[in-house]
Amino acid sequence: MSNLLTWKEVPKGAFLEKPGNAADYETGDWRSIKPVWIAENCIQCFRCWVYCPDAAIMTKDKKMIGIDYKHCKGCGICANECPAKPKALEMINESDSGDN
Amino acid sequence: MANLKQLSQQEEFFTPGHRMCAGCVAPVVVRQVSMAAGDTPVVIANATGCLEVASTIFPYTAWRAPWIHNAFENASATLSGVETAYRALKKQGKIDKKVKFIAFGGDGGTYDIGFQSLSGAMERGHDIVYICYDNGAYMNTGIQRSSATPQFADTTTSPAGSVIPGKIQWRKDLTAIMAAHNVPYVAQVAPSHFNDLITKVQKAIAVDGPAFINAMAPCPRGWRYDTREGIEMTRLAVETCYWPLYEVEDGQWKLTYKPREKKPLTEWIKKQGRFRHLFTDENKELLEQFQQRVDEEWEKLLRRCGEM
Amino acid sequence: MQEKIALTGNEAMALAMKQINPDVVAAYPITPATEIVQIFSDYVSNGLVKTEFVTVESEHSAMSATLGASASGVRAMTATSSQGLAFMWEVLYIAASYQLPIVMPVVNRALSGPINIHGDHSDTMGARDSGWLQIYSENTQEAYDNLIQAVRIAEHPDVLLPTMVMMDGFIISHAMENLEILSDQDVQKFVGEFKHHRPALLDLDNPITVGPLALYDYYMEFKRQQAEAMRTCKPVILQVAQEYAELTGRKYGLYEGYKLDDADLAIVVLSSTAGTAKVVVDELREQGVKAGLLKLRVFRPFPYEELAQALSGRKAIAVLDRADGFSAFGGALFNEIRSAMYDVKDRPLIVDYIFGLGGRDVNLDHIRKVYADLAEIAKTGQAAQLVSYLGVRE
Ligand SMILES: Cc1ncc(C[n+]2csc(CCOP(=O)(O)OP(=O)(O)O)c2C)c(N)n1
Ligand code: SF4
Ligand code: SF4
């Protein structure tokens, strides 16, 4: 536990002064299945974005641009809710995926 | 009408990297509340429970806004104190921003152990929006029944056994009880219907005074369904009229969504392991009884909303 | 400028609260502390304080709201007694662990059951390990003085711990006594503007998270840090007392010794009973008996070194506990005093008397009996009974 703070270093009364630093904590290794985004099928409806429990659908300039695999826990909600036909999000086994 | 693309450009007050289970719907509720709040400065209180525990594991916090947790049953009282401190500072000219105070509690922390503190805060008229994320049991301690648990659900303290078929009692109608507090705004929401949810939270925030919002937030662990179906679970609860979407604004009851065709209750419950025991020959009657009660409650609501 | 007036203990506490003029008060009525809340409500209704007053629906919520306000970065107070304090119990610990300088008058009353409204110390003794500072008052004057000092102590950057100030239910809370009071301005000047020595929840530009989960990797560091604040706050208590003495002429320490220095026989007691005991000490002194008294003012932090020093050299000591510990070995005060005396050379015999439970009267005869017992113990070098009950029907 050597890199942990000592009692003299911990913030008084456990007040945490780093808002939102959980974003530095990666939950991506929780996945057993993972969503893959098929850009050409995407109708940019933002359903996946509004329903993701982990804010792991990345957007930029009002466009869905992919998945934040550092945080995506692989719940499958996005793929389930994707209304595009054919779907723009598909779940595959983590073991079947390449890098990421 | 919520413009999702527009909303996606705001910073949310809740970050990824929280430790709620994969597929938990409570964080979806929190995110949608954040979308509704937009850039209104908010201060948040959280009752003990899954959301609180999993979002603030020291030295991490998933909250970008000022946030306080005190204990299980006192989010409302704690936030009463914060809101009062704000009024004191405002009166003294030490703070000028308009701030909104939001409390989050699970159904255990809201319907049960936190009920007195919630009732007190609402009665006193604090400028608080209380949001219950109702996952229908004490999930954090391992799926014990609460007064929000649906009748017949199998939980670890209302196990479906050979003599007792799960929870005996009908769920407490907390939304109606909060409406009876005559606070300016009360609503029931489901994150599947995000437009409805966001609009209602915006109304609640706009109100000067207390508001209460009851949000269905399924728990894949406790309800025993496939994590991918979390949103579908709230959609079906709405479509079967088990969880109607309505609001009570200044005492006026209004249905905000009427399913085109009311789905049979079984469509919702057959997907959940907690109701599996109902689908046996000897429990057929219970299933009918369950449907009948849902119908009665729905009609009661329609009458209250002047739809019947 | 001081003024002499006659007030009840509750009136004096309420007046001190008015003069402190906190930003937020959240409180709930309970006998015998109700008047504090009522009188304060009157101040609020008549615009005599700047305080925002929250009429909570319970003491649990009173402490919760006070905690919320304090964490927000304002001066926050409440007041209670007995069952109310017990109902706050969960949140007392949380307030202390967040290191929030909440100040609270507590009117000591017996805990149920049977339900009883009169004074004993079972309520605050139950909260003795909650992480709050505890200051006990003998009379109305002390209650008033202690409450004002408590604000400075609790809010001192080296302390930042919640503080409760006690007086005995009815005996002091409802008894009219003469006392000297300060002007509003002097109290205001003494307590000063509330300063944040902490990040505050309502500092919107620097959002903080208050009350996270800390598991086995961190919980212990937080507790160690909290313990340190309690361990090192004695100099602050004394410094504040010193400044208060300069302002008022009334001197306070961690304890008060009464004819203690050369005493052979000593009683240790808290609060109003000290007044009764002093009368007996005087009486015995006239008879040539070297009797003395130690009235403990600050029970948390427990000033074990100072007590050991003050009590060493006595021949026999009786601790009077106004609360049973139900440990089958006497009350808390007894146990802690005995522990403090362990390292003293030629330590005296120390016995415990449980007394005054539920407001049971303690009179001069009871105290005389204790000194007589002590004389016997000192003479024989033996105590027949380590723990006994005073004034109970056998
Ligand atoms: C006074 C008190 N009693 C019991 C508990 C244990 N406890 C912690 S969380 C919890 C259940 C929370 O249930 P709920 O409010 O429904 O939230 P969820 O965990 O389902 O999100 C319980 C029983 C506690 N922390 N404090
Ligand atoms: S699988 Fe779940 S966590 Fe991952 S992006 Fe989709 S909705 Fe979000
Ligand atoms: S147990 Fe249920 S409510 Fe709790 S985090 Fe997991 S899915 Fe969410």
Tab-separated table of N, CA, C and O in Angstrom, chain B residues 41-44 52-54 56-74 77-89 91-92 94-95 97 99 101 116-118 120-121 123-124 126, chain C residues 23-24 49-58 60-74 87 90-91 94-95 98 193-194 201-215 217-218 222:
chain	number	residue	atom	x	y	z
B	41	PRO	N	-26.532	25.525	-12.091
B	41	PRO	CA	-25.674	25.005	-11.022
B	41	PRO	C	-26.512	24.171	-10.049
B	41	PRO	O	-27.579	24.614	-9.613
B	42	VAL	N	-26.027	22.977	-9.759
B	42	VAL	CA	-26.755	22.114	-8.838
B	42	VAL	C	-25.847	21.673	-7.696
B	42	VAL	O	-24.636	21.582	-7.850
B	43	VAL	N	-26.463	21.414	-6.555
B	43	VAL	CA	-25.781	20.783	-5.438
B	43	VAL	C	-26.580	19.525	-5.126
B	43	VAL	O	-27.820	19.567	-5.059
B	44	ILE	N	-25.875	18.417	-4.981
B	44	ILE	CA	-26.539	17.122	-4.930
B	44	ILE	C	-26.333	16.440	-3.577
B	44	ILE	O	-25.232	16.479	-3.013
B	52	GLU	N	-24.751	5.793	-4.492
B	52	GLU	CA	-23.803	6.526	-3.633
B	52	GLU	C	-22.504	5.730	-3.465
B	52	GLU	O	-21.404	6.239	-3.651
B	53	VAL	N	-22.660	4.472	-3.133
B	53	VAL	CA	-21.497	3.632	-2.860
B	53	VAL	C	-20.624	3.515	-4.105
B	53	VAL	O	-19.402	3.682	-4.047
B	54	ALA	N	-21.248	3.249	-5.237
B	54	ALA	CA	-20.477	2.932	-6.439
B	54	ALA	C	-19.924	4.176	-7.134
B	54	ALA	O	-19.084	4.073	-8.015
B	56	THR	N	-18.618	6.957	-5.440
B	56	THR	CA	-17.655	7.752	-4.654
B	56	THR	C	-16.732	6.857	-3.844
B	56	THR	O	-16.616	6.994	-2.633
B	57	ILE	N	-16.060	5.944	-4.512
B	57	ILE	CA	-15.113	5.098	-3.798
B	57	ILE	C	-13.794	5.868	-3.692
B	57	ILE	O	-13.144	6.125	-4.691
B	58	PHE	N	-13.460	6.268	-2.482
B	58	PHE	CA	-12.279	7.096	-2.275
B	58	PHE	C	-11.054	6.423	-2.902
B	58	PHE	O	-10.877	5.228	-2.716
B	59	PRO	N	-10.187	7.129	-3.598
B	59	PRO	CA	-10.147	8.577	-3.818
B	59	PRO	C	-10.847	9.051	-5.097
B	59	PRO	O	-10.482	10.083	-5.635
B	60	TYR	N	-11.848	8.296	-5.550
B	60	TYR	CA	-12.535	8.703	-6.782
B	60	TYR	C	-13.930	9.231	-6.507
B	60	TYR	O	-14.601	8.787	-5.585
B	61	THR	N	-14.356	10.150	-7.347
B	61	THR	CA	-15.751	10.570	-7.330
B	61	THR	C	-16.229	10.742	-8.757
B	61	THR	O	-15.504	11.277	-9.600
B	62	ALA	N	-17.428	10.262	-9.018
B	62	ALA	CA	-17.999	10.390	-10.364
B	62	ALA	C	-18.805	11.682	-10.490
B	62	ALA	O	-19.454	11.917	-11.498
B	63	TRP	N	-18.760	12.518	-9.431
B	63	TRP	CA	-19.600	13.711	-9.423
B	63	TRP	C	-18.777	14.951	-9.743
B	63	TRP	O	-17.782	15.215	-9.072
B	64	ARG	N	-19.232	15.663	-10.744
B	64	ARG	CA	-18.559	16.926	-11.080
B	64	ARG	C	-19.183	18.087	-10.314
B	64	ARG	O	-18.565	19.142	-10.176
B	65	ALA	N	-20.382	17.905	-9.841
B	65	ALA	CA	-21.070	18.963	-9.089
B	65	ALA	C	-20.822	18.738	-7.595
B	65	ALA	O	-20.484	17.632	-7.181
B	66	PRO	N	-20.995	19.786	-6.781
B	66	PRO	CA	-20.901	19.596	-5.328
B	66	PRO	C	-21.876	18.496	-4.891
B	66	PRO	O	-23.046	18.505	-5.308
B	67	TRP	N	-21.398	17.602	-4.079
B	67	TRP	CA	-22.169	16.390	-3.752
B	67	TRP	C	-21.940	16.030	-2.294
B	67	TRP	O	-20.820	16.128	-1.792
B	68	ILE	N	-23.010	15.631	-1.617
B	68	ILE	CA	-22.862	15.233	-0.210
B	68	ILE	C	-23.651	13.966	0.082
B	68	ILE	O	-24.791	13.809	-0.345
B	69	HIS	N	-22.990	13.079	0.789
B	69	HIS	CA	-23.669	11.898	1.331
B	69	HIS	C	-23.521	11.968	2.839
B	69	HIS	O	-22.454	12.278	3.345
B	70	ASN	N	-24.606	11.693	3.536
B	70	ASN	CA	-24.565	11.709	4.987
B	70	ASN	C	-24.859	10.292	5.488
B	70	ASN	O	-23.954	9.587	5.906
B	71	ALA	N	-26.091	9.850	5.378
B	71	ALA	CA	-26.405	8.471	5.773
B	71	ALA	C	-27.500	7.947	4.850
B	71	ALA	O	-27.788	8.526	3.801
B	72	PHE	N	-28.111	6.857	5.251
B	72	PHE	CA	-29.079	6.165	4.392
B	72	PHE	C	-30.414	6.916	4.330
B	72	PHE	O	-30.992	7.117	3.272
B	73	GLU	N	-30.879	7.338	5.507
B	73	GLU	CA	-32.260	7.808	5.623
B	73	GLU	C	-32.397	9.321	5.630
B	73	GLU	O	-33.484	9.837	5.824
B	74	ASN	N	-31.305	10.052	5.423
B	74	ASN	CA	-31.393	11.482	5.688
B	74	ASN	C	-30.932	12.382	4.536
B	74	ASN	O	-30.548	13.524	4.784
B	77	ALA	N	-33.087	15.531	4.690
B	77	ALA	CA	-32.775	16.430	5.805
B	77	ALA	C	-31.425	17.099	5.582
B	77	ALA	O	-31.255	18.298	5.835
B	78	THR	N	-30.467	16.330	5.090
B	78	THR	CA	-29.138	16.881	4.843
B	78	THR	C	-29.227	18.002	3.809
B	78	THR	O	-28.667	19.088	3.999
B	79	LEU	N	-29.973	17.717	2.749
B	79	LEU	CA	-30.091	18.728	1.699
B	79	LEU	C	-30.916	19.931	2.184
B	79	LEU	O	-30.670	21.061	1.765
B	80	SER	N	-31.857	19.694	3.091
B	80	SER	CA	-32.580	20.811	3.729
B	80	SER	C	-31.588	21.775	4.358
B	80	SER	O	-31.719	22.993	4.259
B	81	GLY	N	-30.601	21.185	5.037
B	81	GLY	CA	-29.590	22.009	5.702
B	81	GLY	C	-28.731	22.761	4.699
B	81	GLY	O	-28.407	23.936	4.902
B	82	VAL	N	-28.393	22.090	3.608
B	82	VAL	CA	-27.561	22.729	2.579
B	82	VAL	C	-28.346	23.877	1.932
B	82	VAL	O	-27.829	24.987	1.765
B	83	GLU	N	-29.586	23.578	1.614
B	83	GLU	CA	-30.414	24.590	0.954
B	83	GLU	C	-30.648	25.777	1.891
B	83	GLU	O	-30.693	26.939	1.459
B	84	THR	N	-30.771	25.488	3.178
B	84	THR	CA	-30.968	26.561	4.149
B	84	THR	C	-29.693	27.403	4.279
B	84	THR	O	-29.759	28.635	4.361
B	85	ALA	N	-28.561	26.724	4.260
B	85	ALA	CA	-27.284	27.456	4.307
B	85	ALA	C	-27.176	28.380	3.093
B	85	ALA	O	-26.718	29.520	3.202
B	86	TYR	N	-27.630	27.863	1.961
B	86	TYR	CA	-27.608	28.676	0.737
B	86	TYR	C	-28.473	29.927	0.909
B	86	TYR	O	-28.061	31.042	0.580
B	87	ARG	N	-29.661	29.727	1.466
B	87	ARG	CA	-30.554	30.884	1.673
B	87	ARG	C	-29.925	31.888	2.632
B	87	ARG	O	-30.036	33.098	2.444
B	88	ALA	N	-29.254	31.358	3.664
B	88	ALA	CA	-28.594	32.253	4.622
B	88	ALA	C	-27.519	33.077	3.918
B	88	ALA	O	-27.452	34.298	4.088
B	89	LEU	N	-26.706	32.401	3.115
B	89	LEU	CA	-25.622	33.110	2.431
B	89	LEU	C	-26.172	34.102	1.420
B	89	LEU	O	-25.620	35.181	1.217
B	91	LYS	N	-29.062	35.664	1.574
B	91	LYS	CA	-29.602	36.800	2.309
B	91	LYS	C	-28.483	37.745	2.754
B	91	LYS	O	-28.651	38.958	2.783
B	92	GLN	N	-27.348	37.153	3.069
B	92	GLN	CA	-26.209	37.969	3.517
B	92	GLN	C	-25.391	38.520	2.352
B	92	GLN	O	-24.350	39.137	2.558
B	94	LYS	N	-23.645	36.837	0.234
B	94	LYS	CA	-22.360	36.168	0.055
B	94	LYS	C	-22.369	35.191	-1.115
B	94	LYS	O	-21.352	34.586	-1.433
B	95	ILE	N	-23.532	35.023	-1.707
B	95	ILE	CA	-23.653	34.135	-2.859
B	95	ILE	C	-24.743	34.743	-3.727
B	95	ILE	O	-25.727	35.264	-3.194
B	97	LYS	N	-25.447	33.394	-7.244
B	97	LYS	CA	-25.931	32.447	-8.264
B	97	LYS	C	-27.224	31.775	-7.835
B	97	LYS	O	-27.428	31.509	-6.657
B	99	VAL	N	-29.069	28.512	-7.510
B	99	VAL	CA	-28.613	27.128	-7.405
B	99	VAL	C	-29.810	26.220	-7.205
B	99	VAL	O	-30.775	26.601	-6.546
B	101	PHE	N	-31.120	22.377	-5.876
B	101	PHE	CA	-30.710	21.318	-4.967
B	101	PHE	C	-31.416	20.017	-5.341
B	101	PHE	O	-32.645	19.972	-5.396
B	116	GLN	N	-39.635	9.598	6.363
B	116	GLN	CA	-39.936	10.687	7.302
B	116	GLN	C	-39.161	11.952	6.939
B	116	GLN	O	-39.711	13.052	6.914
B	117	SER	N	-37.907	11.743	6.639
B	117	SER	CA	-37.060	12.893	6.331
B	117	SER	C	-37.497	13.548	5.017
B	117	SER	O	-37.517	14.773	4.885
B	118	LEU	N	-37.915	12.722	4.063
B	118	LEU	CA	-38.429	13.246	2.789
B	118	LEU	C	-39.719	14.030	3.027
B	118	LEU	O	-39.880	15.164	2.561
B	120	GLY	N	-40.786	15.416	5.713
B	120	GLY	CA	-40.500	16.646	6.442
B	120	GLY	C	-39.957	17.733	5.521
B	120	GLY	O	-40.408	18.891	5.560
B	121	ALA	N	-39.022	17.359	4.680
B	121	ALA	CA	-38.398	18.356	3.788
B	121	ALA	C	-39.425	18.914	2.803
B	121	ALA	O	-39.435	20.118	2.508
B	123	GLU	N	-42.725	19.017	3.242
B	123	GLU	CA	-43.700	19.807	3.993
B	123	GLU	C	-43.145	21.193	4.316
B	123	GLU	O	-43.869	22.196	4.274
B	124	ARG	N	-41.857	21.252	4.614
B	124	ARG	CA	-41.260	22.544	4.967
B	124	ARG	C	-41.040	23.440	3.753
B	124	ARG	O	-40.790	24.631	3.899
B	126	HIS	N	-38.668	23.243	1.225
B	126	HIS	CA	-37.323	23.538	0.711
B	126	HIS	C	-37.306	23.466	-0.818
B	126	HIS	O	-38.040	22.700	-1.421
C	23	ASP	N	-25.619	31.077	11.394
C	23	ASP	CA	-26.299	31.222	10.106
C	23	ASP	C	-27.507	30.296	10.007
C	23	ASP	O	-28.527	30.655	9.445
C	24	VAL	N	-27.327	29.073	10.537
C	24	VAL	CA	-28.417	28.091	10.440
C	24	VAL	C	-28.588	27.392	11.787
C	24	VAL	O	-27.607	27.005	12.429
C	49	VAL	N	-32.093	37.783	15.200
C	49	VAL	CA	-30.910	37.044	14.724
C	49	VAL	C	-30.973	36.973	13.205
C	49	VAL	O	-32.043	37.115	12.610
C	50	LYS	N	-29.810	36.714	12.599
C	50	LYS	CA	-29.804	36.574	11.146
C	50	LYS	C	-30.097	35.134	10.733
C	50	LYS	O	-30.212	34.813	9.552
C	51	THR	N	-30.220	34.265	11.725
C	51	THR	CA	-30.318	32.823	11.514
C	51	THR	C	-31.498	32.386	10.657
C	51	THR	O	-32.612	32.868	10.828
C	52	GLU	N	-31.223	31.436	9.747
C	52	GLU	CA	-32.289	30.702	9.069
C	52	GLU	C	-32.592	29.494	9.953
C	52	GLU	O	-31.704	28.694	10.254
C	53	PHE	N	-33.842	29.372	10.344
C	53	PHE	CA	-34.227	28.357	11.326
C	53	PHE	C	-34.994	27.237	10.624
C	53	PHE	O	-35.968	27.504	9.915
C	54	VAL	N	-34.563	26.003	10.803
C	54	VAL	CA	-35.251	24.868	10.170
C	54	VAL	C	-35.992	24.071	11.237
C	54	VAL	O	-35.373	23.474	12.117
C	55	THR	N	-37.304	24.065	11.131
C	55	THR	CA	-38.121	23.328	12.096
C	55	THR	C	-38.256	21.891	11.612
C	55	THR	O	-39.296	21.500	11.085
C	56	VAL	N	-37.208	21.143	11.791
C	56	VAL	CA	-37.157	19.762	11.311
C	56	VAL	C	-38.191	18.875	11.979
C	56	VAL	O	-38.765	19.259	13.003
C	57	GLU	N	-38.376	17.695	11.413
C	57	GLU	CA	-39.400	16.789	11.923
C	57	GLU	C	-38.845	15.766	12.898
C	57	GLU	O	-39.592	14.914	13.372
C	58	SER	N	-37.557	15.846	13.223
C	58	SER	CA	-36.977	14.920	14.206
C	58	SER	C	-35.568	15.380	14.540
C	58	SER	O	-34.992	16.207	13.833
C	60	HIS	N	-33.036	13.368	14.395
C	60	HIS	CA	-32.154	12.761	13.386
C	60	HIS	C	-31.988	13.753	12.234
C	60	HIS	O	-30.881	13.986	11.746
C	61	SER	N	-33.112	14.338	11.849
C	61	SER	CA	-33.053	15.330	10.774
C	61	SER	C	-32.401	16.622	11.257
C	61	SER	O	-31.761	17.325	10.467
C	62	ALA	N	-32.564	16.949	12.543
C	62	ALA	CA	-31.926	18.160	13.073
C	62	ALA	C	-30.417	18.050	12.895
C	62	ALA	O	-29.764	18.964	12.380
C	63	MET	N	-29.865	16.931	13.304
C	63	MET	CA	-28.416	16.768	13.175
C	63	MET	C	-28.021	16.644	11.701
C	63	MET	O	-26.990	17.164	11.284
C	64	SER	N	-28.861	15.994	10.908
C	64	SER	CA	-28.552	15.828	9.482
C	64	SER	C	-28.538	17.180	8.772
C	64	SER	O	-27.647	17.464	7.972
C	65	ALA	N	-29.530	18.003	9.058
C	65	ALA	CA	-29.612	19.315	8.421
C	65	ALA	C	-28.476	20.215	8.915
C	65	ALA	O	-27.884	20.980	8.150
C	66	THR	N	-28.175	20.108	10.203
C	66	THR	CA	-27.078	20.902	10.757
C	66	THR	C	-25.770	20.494	10.090
C	66	THR	O	-24.947	21.337	9.728
C	67	LEU	N	-25.607	19.202	9.894
C	67	LEU	CA	-24.411	18.708	9.200
C	67	LEU	C	-24.364	19.264	7.774
C	67	LEU	O	-23.327	19.754	7.315
C	68	GLY	N	-25.516	19.199	7.082
C	68	GLY	CA	-25.554	19.700	5.706
C	68	GLY	C	-25.182	21.176	5.644
C	68	GLY	O	-24.411	21.606	4.786
C	69	ALA	N	-25.721	21.941	6.594
C	69	ALA	CA	-25.436	23.378	6.615
C	69	ALA	C	-23.963	23.626	6.929
C	69	ALA	O	-23.308	24.441	6.278
C	70	SER	N	-23.448	22.898	7.894
C	70	SER	CA	-22.056	23.094	8.284
C	70	SER	C	-21.112	22.732	7.134
C	70	SER	O	-20.167	23.459	6.849
C	71	ALA	N	-21.404	21.638	6.450
C	71	ALA	CA	-20.569	21.239	5.309
C	71	ALA	C	-20.670	22.259	4.175
C	71	ALA	O	-19.771	22.375	3.347
C	72	SER	N	-21.775	23.000	4.164
C	72	SER	CA	-21.960	24.019	3.130
C	72	SER	C	-21.056	25.221	3.347
C	72	SER	O	-20.868	26.042	2.463
C	73	GLY	N	-20.550	25.364	4.560
C	73	GLY	CA	-19.649	26.474	4.844
C	73	GLY	C	-20.292	27.596	5.638
C	73	GLY	O	-19.985	28.769	5.423
C	74	VAL	N	-21.198	27.255	6.551
C	74	VAL	CA	-21.769	28.282	7.431
C	74	VAL	C	-21.683	27.805	8.881
C	74	VAL	O	-21.395	26.642	9.151
C	87	PHE	N	-31.371	9.763	19.318
C	87	PHE	CA	-31.890	9.667	17.956
C	87	PHE	C	-30.879	10.240	16.949
C	87	PHE	O	-30.847	9.866	15.789
C	90	GLU	N	-26.435	8.238	15.170
C	90	GLU	CA	-25.789	7.844	13.916
C	90	GLU	C	-25.060	9.033	13.278
C	90	GLU	O	-23.919	8.920	12.818
C	91	VAL	N	-25.741	10.179	13.280
C	91	VAL	CA	-25.206	11.336	12.564
C	91	VAL	C	-24.130	12.058	13.388
C	91	VAL	O	-23.284	12.754	12.843
C	94	ILE	N	-20.982	10.808	12.174
C	94	ILE	CA	-20.680	11.258	10.811
C	94	ILE	C	-20.193	12.704	10.858
C	94	ILE	O	-19.197	13.058	10.225
C	95	ALA	N	-20.866	13.536	11.649
C	95	ALA	CA	-20.454	14.943	11.778
C	95	ALA	C	-19.012	15.039	12.268
C	95	ALA	O	-18.224	15.848	11.774
C	98	TYR	N	-16.550	13.953	9.538
C	98	TYR	CA	-16.383	14.982	8.502
C	98	TYR	C	-15.656	16.212	9.069
C	98	TYR	O	-15.397	17.168	8.365
C	193	GLU	N	-16.298	36.412	12.881
C	193	GLU	CA	-16.976	35.993	11.648
C	193	GLU	C	-16.659	34.527	11.408
C	193	GLU	O	-15.540	34.089	11.661
C	194	PHE	N	-17.621	33.801	10.905
C	194	PHE	CA	-17.348	32.401	10.586
C	194	PHE	C	-16.382	32.326	9.411
C	194	PHE	O	-16.598	32.941	8.378
C	201	LEU	N	-19.131	22.955	0.551
C	201	LEU	CA	-20.031	22.411	-0.463
C	201	LEU	C	-20.607	23.508	-1.347
C	201	LEU	O	-20.859	23.300	-2.528
C	202	LEU	N	-20.827	24.678	-0.763
C	202	LEU	CA	-21.443	25.753	-1.550
C	202	LEU	C	-20.418	26.631	-2.269
C	202	LEU	O	-20.775	27.657	-2.831
C	203	ASP	N	-19.164	26.205	-2.260
C	203	ASP	CA	-18.183	26.875	-3.112
C	203	ASP	C	-18.366	26.289	-4.511
C	203	ASP	O	-17.759	25.277	-4.869
C	204	LEU	N	-19.238	26.917	-5.279
C	204	LEU	CA	-19.691	26.316	-6.540
C	204	LEU	C	-18.580	26.228	-7.581
C	204	LEU	O	-18.636	25.398	-8.487
C	205	ASP	N	-17.584	27.063	-7.433
C	205	ASP	CA	-16.497	27.035	-8.413
C	205	ASP	C	-15.498	25.914	-8.138
C	205	ASP	O	-14.690	25.579	-8.999
C	206	ASN	N	-15.541	25.393	-6.959
C	206	ASN	CA	-14.650	24.277	-6.610
C	206	ASN	C	-15.464	23.127	-6.031
C	206	ASN	O	-15.493	22.935	-4.817
C	207	PRO	N	-16.130	22.388	-6.919
C	207	PRO	CA	-17.040	21.360	-6.411
C	207	PRO	C	-16.297	20.278	-5.624
C	207	PRO	O	-15.227	19.836	-6.043
C	208	ILE	N	-16.864	19.920	-4.498
C	208	ILE	CA	-16.257	18.855	-3.690
C	208	ILE	C	-17.256	17.723	-3.486
C	208	ILE	O	-18.463	17.895	-3.653
C	209	THR	N	-16.714	16.588	-3.133
C	209	THR	CA	-17.526	15.425	-2.789
C	209	THR	C	-17.360	15.197	-1.291
C	209	THR	O	-16.246	14.996	-0.816
C	210	VAL	N	-18.474	15.272	-0.579
C	210	VAL	CA	-18.449	15.091	0.875
C	210	VAL	C	-19.079	13.741	1.218
C	210	VAL	O	-20.206	13.473	0.804
C	211	GLY	N	-18.354	12.936	1.944
C	211	GLY	CA	-18.931	11.669	2.417
C	211	GLY	C	-18.767	10.509	1.466
C	211	GLY	O	-19.703	9.736	1.268
C	212	PRO	N	-17.565	10.350	0.882
C	212	PRO	CA	-17.355	9.193	0.014
C	212	PRO	C	-17.221	7.901	0.815
C	212	PRO	O	-17.160	7.926	2.050
C	213	LEU	N	-17.137	6.817	0.099
C	213	LEU	CA	-16.913	5.504	0.699
C	213	LEU	C	-15.404	5.306	0.851
C	213	LEU	O	-14.656	5.530	-0.095
C	214	ALA	N	-14.973	4.917	2.027
C	214	ALA	CA	-13.549	4.603	2.205
C	214	ALA	C	-13.464	3.228	2.836
C	214	ALA	O	-13.996	3.010	3.922
C	215	LEU	N	-12.829	2.326	2.155
C	215	LEU	CA	-12.807	0.941	2.632
C	215	LEU	C	-11.504	0.652	3.381
C	215	LEU	O	-10.854	1.570	3.863
C	217	ASP	N	-8.646	0.220	2.603
C	217	ASP	CA	-7.424	0.880	2.160
C	217	ASP	C	-7.309	2.314	2.679
C	217	ASP	O	-6.222	2.883	2.707
C	218	TYR	N	-8.418	2.928	3.101
C	218	TYR	CA	-8.356	4.325	3.528
C	218	TYR	C	-9.043	4.650	4.856
C	218	TYR	O	-8.703	5.628	5.510
C	222	PHE	N	-8.294	7.889	7.794
C	222	PHE	CA	-9.224	8.958	8.174
C	222	PHE	C	-9.484	8.953	9.685
C	222	PHE	O	-9.566	9.999	10.318
